[in-house]
XYZ file of C-alpha atoms in Angstrom:
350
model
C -7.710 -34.386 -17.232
C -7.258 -33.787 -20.926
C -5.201 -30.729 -21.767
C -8.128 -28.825 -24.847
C -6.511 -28.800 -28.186
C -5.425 -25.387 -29.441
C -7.623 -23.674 -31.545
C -6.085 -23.242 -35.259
C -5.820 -19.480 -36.372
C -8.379 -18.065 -38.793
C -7.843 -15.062 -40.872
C -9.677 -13.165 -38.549
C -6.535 -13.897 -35.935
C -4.383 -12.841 -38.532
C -6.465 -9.783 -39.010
C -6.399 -8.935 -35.760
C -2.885 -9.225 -34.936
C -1.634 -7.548 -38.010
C -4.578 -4.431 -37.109
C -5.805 -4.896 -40.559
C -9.278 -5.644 -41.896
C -10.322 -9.269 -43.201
C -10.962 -7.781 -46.871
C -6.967 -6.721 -46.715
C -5.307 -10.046 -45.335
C -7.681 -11.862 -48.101
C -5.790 -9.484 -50.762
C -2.670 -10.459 -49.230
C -3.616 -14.397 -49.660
C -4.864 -14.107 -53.095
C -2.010 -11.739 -54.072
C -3.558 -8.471 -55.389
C -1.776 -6.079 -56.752
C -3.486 -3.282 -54.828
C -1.831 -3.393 -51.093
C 0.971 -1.269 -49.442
C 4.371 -2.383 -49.340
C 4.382 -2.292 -45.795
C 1.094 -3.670 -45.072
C 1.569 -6.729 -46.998
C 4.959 -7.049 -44.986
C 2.923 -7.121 -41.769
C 0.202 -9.545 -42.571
C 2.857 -12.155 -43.848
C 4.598 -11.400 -40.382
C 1.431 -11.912 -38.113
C 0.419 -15.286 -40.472
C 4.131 -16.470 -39.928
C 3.581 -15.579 -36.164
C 0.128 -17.262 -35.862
C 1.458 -20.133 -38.086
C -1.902 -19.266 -39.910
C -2.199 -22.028 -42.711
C -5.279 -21.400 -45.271
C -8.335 -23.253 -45.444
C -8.187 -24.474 -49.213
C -11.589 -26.048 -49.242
C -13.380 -22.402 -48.166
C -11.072 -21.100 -50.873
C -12.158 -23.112 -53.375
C -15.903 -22.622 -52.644
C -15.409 -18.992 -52.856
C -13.029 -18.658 -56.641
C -14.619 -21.935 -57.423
C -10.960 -23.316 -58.082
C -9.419 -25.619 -56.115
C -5.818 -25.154 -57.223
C -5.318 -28.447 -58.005
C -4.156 -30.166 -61.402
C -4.660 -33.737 -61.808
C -1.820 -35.861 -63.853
C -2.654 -39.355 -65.863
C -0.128 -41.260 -66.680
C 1.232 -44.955 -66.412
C 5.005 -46.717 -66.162
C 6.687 -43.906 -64.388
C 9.689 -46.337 -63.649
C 10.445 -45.655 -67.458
C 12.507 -42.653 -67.333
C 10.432 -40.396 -69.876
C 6.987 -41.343 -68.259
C 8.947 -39.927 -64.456
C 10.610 -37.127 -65.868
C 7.758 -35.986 -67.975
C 5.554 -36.070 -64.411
C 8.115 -34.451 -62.273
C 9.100 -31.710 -65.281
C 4.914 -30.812 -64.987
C 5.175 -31.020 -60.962
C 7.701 -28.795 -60.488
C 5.855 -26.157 -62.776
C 2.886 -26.638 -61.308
C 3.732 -25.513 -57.662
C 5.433 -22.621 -59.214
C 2.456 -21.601 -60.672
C 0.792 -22.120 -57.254
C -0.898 -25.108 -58.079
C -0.704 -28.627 -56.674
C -0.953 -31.922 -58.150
C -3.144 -35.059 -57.923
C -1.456 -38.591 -60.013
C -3.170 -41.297 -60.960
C -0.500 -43.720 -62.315
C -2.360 -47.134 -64.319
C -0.966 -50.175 -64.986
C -1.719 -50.011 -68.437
C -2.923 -47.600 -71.136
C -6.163 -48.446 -72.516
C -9.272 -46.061 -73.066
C -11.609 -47.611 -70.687
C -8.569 -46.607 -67.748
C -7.582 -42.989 -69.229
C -11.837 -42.109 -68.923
C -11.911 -43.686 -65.445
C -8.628 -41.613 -64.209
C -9.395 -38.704 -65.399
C -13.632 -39.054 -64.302
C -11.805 -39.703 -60.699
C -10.193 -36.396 -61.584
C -12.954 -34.416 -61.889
C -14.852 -36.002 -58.632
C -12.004 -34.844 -56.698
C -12.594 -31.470 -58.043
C -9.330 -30.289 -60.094
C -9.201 -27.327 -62.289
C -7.650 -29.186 -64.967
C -5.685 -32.559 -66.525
C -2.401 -33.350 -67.684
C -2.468 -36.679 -69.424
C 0.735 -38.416 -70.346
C -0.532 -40.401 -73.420
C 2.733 -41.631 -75.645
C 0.891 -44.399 -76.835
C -1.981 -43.944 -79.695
C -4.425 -46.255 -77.350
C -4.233 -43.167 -74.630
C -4.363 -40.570 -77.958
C -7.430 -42.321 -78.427
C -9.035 -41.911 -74.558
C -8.509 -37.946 -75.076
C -11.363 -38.032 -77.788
C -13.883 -38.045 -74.781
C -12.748 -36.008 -72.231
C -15.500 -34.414 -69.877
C -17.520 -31.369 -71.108
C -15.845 -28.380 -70.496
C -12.502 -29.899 -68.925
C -9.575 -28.297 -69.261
C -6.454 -30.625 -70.686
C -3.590 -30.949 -72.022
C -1.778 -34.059 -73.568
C 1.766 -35.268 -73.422
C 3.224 -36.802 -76.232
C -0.601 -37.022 -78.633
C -1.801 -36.634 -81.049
C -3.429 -33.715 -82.569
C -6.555 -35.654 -83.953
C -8.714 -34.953 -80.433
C -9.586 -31.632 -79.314
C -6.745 -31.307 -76.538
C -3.977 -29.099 -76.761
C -0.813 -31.140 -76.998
C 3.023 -30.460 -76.038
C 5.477 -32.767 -77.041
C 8.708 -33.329 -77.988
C 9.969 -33.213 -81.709
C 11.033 -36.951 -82.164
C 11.675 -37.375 -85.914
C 13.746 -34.051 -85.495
C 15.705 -36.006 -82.432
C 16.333 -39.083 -85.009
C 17.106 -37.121 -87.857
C 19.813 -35.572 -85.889
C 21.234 -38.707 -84.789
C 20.846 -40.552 -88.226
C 22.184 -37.568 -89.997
C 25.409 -37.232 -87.558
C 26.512 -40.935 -88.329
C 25.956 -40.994 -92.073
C 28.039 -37.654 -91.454
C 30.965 -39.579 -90.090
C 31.231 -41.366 -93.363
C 28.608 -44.427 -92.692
C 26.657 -46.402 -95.220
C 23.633 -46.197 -93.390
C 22.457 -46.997 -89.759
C 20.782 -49.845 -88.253
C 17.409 -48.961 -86.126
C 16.708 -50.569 -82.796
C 13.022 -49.489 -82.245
C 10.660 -49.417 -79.609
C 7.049 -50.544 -78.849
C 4.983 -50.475 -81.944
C 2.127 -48.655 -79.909
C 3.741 -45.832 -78.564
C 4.112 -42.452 -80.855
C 7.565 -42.316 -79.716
C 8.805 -45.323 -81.870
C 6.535 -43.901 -84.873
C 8.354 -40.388 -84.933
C 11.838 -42.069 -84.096
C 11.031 -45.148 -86.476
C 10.167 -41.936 -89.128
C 13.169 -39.940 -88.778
C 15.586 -42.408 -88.985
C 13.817 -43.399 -91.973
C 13.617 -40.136 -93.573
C 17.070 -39.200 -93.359
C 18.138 -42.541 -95.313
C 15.861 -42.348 -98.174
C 16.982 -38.624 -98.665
C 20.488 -39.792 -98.395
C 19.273 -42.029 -101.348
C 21.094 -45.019 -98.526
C 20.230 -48.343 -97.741
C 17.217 -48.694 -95.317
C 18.130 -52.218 -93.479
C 14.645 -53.563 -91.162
C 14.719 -52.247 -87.711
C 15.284 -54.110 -84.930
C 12.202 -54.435 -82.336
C 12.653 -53.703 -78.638
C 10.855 -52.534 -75.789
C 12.279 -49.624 -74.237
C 14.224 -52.251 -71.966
C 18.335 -52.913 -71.696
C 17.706 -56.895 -72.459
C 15.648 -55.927 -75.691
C 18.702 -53.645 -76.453
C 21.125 -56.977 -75.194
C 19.119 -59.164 -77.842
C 19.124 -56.356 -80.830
C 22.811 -55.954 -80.099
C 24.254 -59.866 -80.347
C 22.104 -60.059 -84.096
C 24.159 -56.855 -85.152
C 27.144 -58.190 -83.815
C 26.668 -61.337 -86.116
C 25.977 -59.163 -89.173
C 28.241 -58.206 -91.625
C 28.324 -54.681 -92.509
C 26.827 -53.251 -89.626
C 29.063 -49.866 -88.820
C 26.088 -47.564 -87.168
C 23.657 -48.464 -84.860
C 20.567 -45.934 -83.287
C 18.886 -46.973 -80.532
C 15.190 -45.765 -79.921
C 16.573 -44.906 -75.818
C 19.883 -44.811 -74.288
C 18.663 -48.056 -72.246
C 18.447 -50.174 -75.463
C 21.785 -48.394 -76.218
C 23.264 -49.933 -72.994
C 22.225 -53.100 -73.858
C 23.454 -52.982 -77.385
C 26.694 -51.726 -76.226
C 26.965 -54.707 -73.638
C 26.193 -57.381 -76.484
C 28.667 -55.767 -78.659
C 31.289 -55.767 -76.061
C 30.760 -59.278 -75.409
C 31.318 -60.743 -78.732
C 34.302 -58.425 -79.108
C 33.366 -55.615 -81.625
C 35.055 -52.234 -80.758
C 32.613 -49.096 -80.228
C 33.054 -46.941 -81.447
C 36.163 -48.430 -83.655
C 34.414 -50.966 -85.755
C 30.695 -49.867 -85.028
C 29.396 -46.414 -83.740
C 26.248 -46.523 -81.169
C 23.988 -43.506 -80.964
C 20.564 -43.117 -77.760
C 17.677 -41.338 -76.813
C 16.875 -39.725 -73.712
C 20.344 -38.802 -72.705
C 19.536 -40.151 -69.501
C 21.310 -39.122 -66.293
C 23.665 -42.493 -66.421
C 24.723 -42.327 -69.976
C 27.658 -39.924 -69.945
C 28.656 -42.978 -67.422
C 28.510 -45.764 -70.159
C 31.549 -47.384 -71.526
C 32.436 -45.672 -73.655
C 29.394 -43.060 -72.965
C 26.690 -42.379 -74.902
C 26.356 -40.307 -78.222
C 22.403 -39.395 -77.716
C 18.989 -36.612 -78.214
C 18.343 -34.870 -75.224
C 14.911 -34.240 -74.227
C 14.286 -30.908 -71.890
C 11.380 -32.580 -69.961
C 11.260 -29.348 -68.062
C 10.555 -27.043 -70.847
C 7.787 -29.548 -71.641
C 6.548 -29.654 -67.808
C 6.532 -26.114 -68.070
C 4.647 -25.262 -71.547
C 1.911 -28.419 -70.164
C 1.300 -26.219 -67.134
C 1.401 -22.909 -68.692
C -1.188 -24.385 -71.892
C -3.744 -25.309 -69.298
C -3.145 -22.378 -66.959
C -4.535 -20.273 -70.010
C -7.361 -22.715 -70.693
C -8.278 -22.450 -66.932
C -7.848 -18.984 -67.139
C -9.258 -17.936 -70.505
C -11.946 -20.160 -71.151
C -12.741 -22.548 -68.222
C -15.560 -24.808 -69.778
C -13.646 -25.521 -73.160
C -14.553 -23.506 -76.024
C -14.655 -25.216 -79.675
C -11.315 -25.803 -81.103
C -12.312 -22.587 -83.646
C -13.064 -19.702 -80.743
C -9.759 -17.949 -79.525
C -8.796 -17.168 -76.150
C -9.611 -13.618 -75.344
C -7.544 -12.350 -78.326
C -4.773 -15.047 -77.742
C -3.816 -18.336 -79.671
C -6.531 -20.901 -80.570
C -8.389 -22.686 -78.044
C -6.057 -26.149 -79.092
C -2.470 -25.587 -78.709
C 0.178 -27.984 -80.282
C 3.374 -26.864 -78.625
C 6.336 -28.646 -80.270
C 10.057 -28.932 -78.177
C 12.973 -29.019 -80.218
C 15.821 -31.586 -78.749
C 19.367 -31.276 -78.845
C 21.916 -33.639 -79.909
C 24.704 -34.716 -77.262
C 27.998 -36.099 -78.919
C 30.224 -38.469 -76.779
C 32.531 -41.310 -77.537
C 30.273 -43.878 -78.842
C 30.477 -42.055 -82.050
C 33.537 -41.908 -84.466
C 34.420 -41.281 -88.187
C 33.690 -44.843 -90.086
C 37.140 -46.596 -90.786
């Protein structure tokens, strides 16, 4: 004989045991405002009792929200394609929400529309995409009617709100703390020509020099990798005059700092190194790593809280010219200032 499975709880068992009505455990769920103390405390007690878990789909069909927000992104072994996701995942679920990724192989526009048309099959209030290069900028252009979404790292040209990080500030801080330390100028190693990243590092580097009325010597191309950094770092060591080196991220920084160690040039003695990322590992380099921080958190949580008041305020996506209920415009460009970490790659120019 077959022992009959047990019969899940419904919020009528949960009703029942906590001798409330359906209407009042429903509040409880949905977290109204307008239930006792005490009763709230005893319908959490009988659903922790019952092990009562809620039926999201019947949810959904009711608020017509499935609590869901989708991510697009690609690469997340690079560290600031992960952190970015997990900063946004982690704000998410403490906004209640959870989250559905769809990672690509590669950025192109064709991929971003067919990720985020998935998206929206599978029903999710709204999208995250992680677009640092300008081929996903260009994908946001034609997002779904009346989708709510929010790019990482795009540009402002589409009508998406975007929240990124400020990365000419991040290389005018490091430029400006070398030529501070009594360098000439400083030597760029950048990265992919694609990606918005190396355009607002690439510009802030450059900025600082010119203004500095210094030297602006041709950057270096890499491609986010240690071995591009490796390459980049044996030319500089064969160059004369080369005191001041920023890398475009702390693992071309590694990689630099490996070349120069191998053909004998001190760091920071005879040439100061300076990241970006400030990576987990590179307060562990030798010597460790001068770099910008990013706060991928803060940006997880201003992605979530952006689209949280487009769900909210407007679902269906207003023009970029109606407000939101008396708030900011329907586009938001939220910009996250980084901070500057100083180590022992870095000393005064000898």
């Amino acid at each position: 004989m077959t022992t009959p499975k047990r019969r899940l709880p419904v919020m009528a068992d949960v009703a029942k045991e906590a001798g409330v009505s359906h209407q009042t455990v429903s509040r409880v769920l949905n977290d109204h405002p307008n239930v006792r103390a005490d009763t709230r405390a005893r319908v959490e007690e009988a659903i922790i009792r019952l092990g009562y878990r809620r039926n999201l789909v019947a949810r959904a069909l009711v608020t017509k929200r499935s609590r869901t927000l989708g991510v697009v992104s690609f690469d997340t072994t690079l560290y600031g394609p992960a952190s970015t996701i997990y900063g946004i995942e982690q704000a998410a679920r403490s906004a209640g929400y959870f989250v559905s990724i769809v990672s690509l192989k590669s950025i192109d526009a064709a991929g971003v529309r067919d990720a985020i048309d998935y998206l929206a099959e599978q029903g999710v209030d709204g999208v995250v995409v992680v677009a640092p290069q300008r081929s996903a900028a260009r994908a946001l252009e034609n997002l779904p009617s009346g989708m709510p979404a929010v790019a990482v790292e795009g540009t402002h040209s589409a009508d998406v709100s975007v929240v990124c990080i400020d990365q000419i500030e991040g290389a005018r801080l490091a430029t400006r703390h070398l030529l501070q330390l009594g360098h000439e100028t400083v030597w760029h190693v950048s990265g992919p020509s694609d990606w918005l990243e190396t355009e607002g590092r690439m510009q802030g580097w450059r900025a600082v020099l010119e203004e500095a009325g210094r030297d602006v010597p041709e950057p270096l191309a890499g491609d986010w990798s240690p071995r591009a950094g490796y390459e980049a770092g044996k030319s500089l060591a064969r160059m004369a005059g080369v005191t001041a080196v920023f890398a475009a991220n702390d693992q071309m920084a590694l990689g630099v700092l490996r070349a120069l160690s191998e053909a004998g040039v001190r760091v920071p003695d005879q040439i100061s190194v300076v990241g970006f990322d400030d990576i987990p590992e590179s307060a562990f380099f030798s010597p460790p790593l001068t770099t910008v921080r990013q706060d991928f958190d803060v940006v997880g949580r201003h992605c979530i809280e952006v689209l949280l008041r487009q769900i909210d305020g407007h679902v269906g996506g207003p023009p970029a010219d109606m407000p939101l209920d008396g708030g900011p415009a329907a586009y938001e460009r939220l910009v996250v200032r980084p901070a500057f970490v100083v180590r022992s790659s870095t000393a005064p120019t000898r």
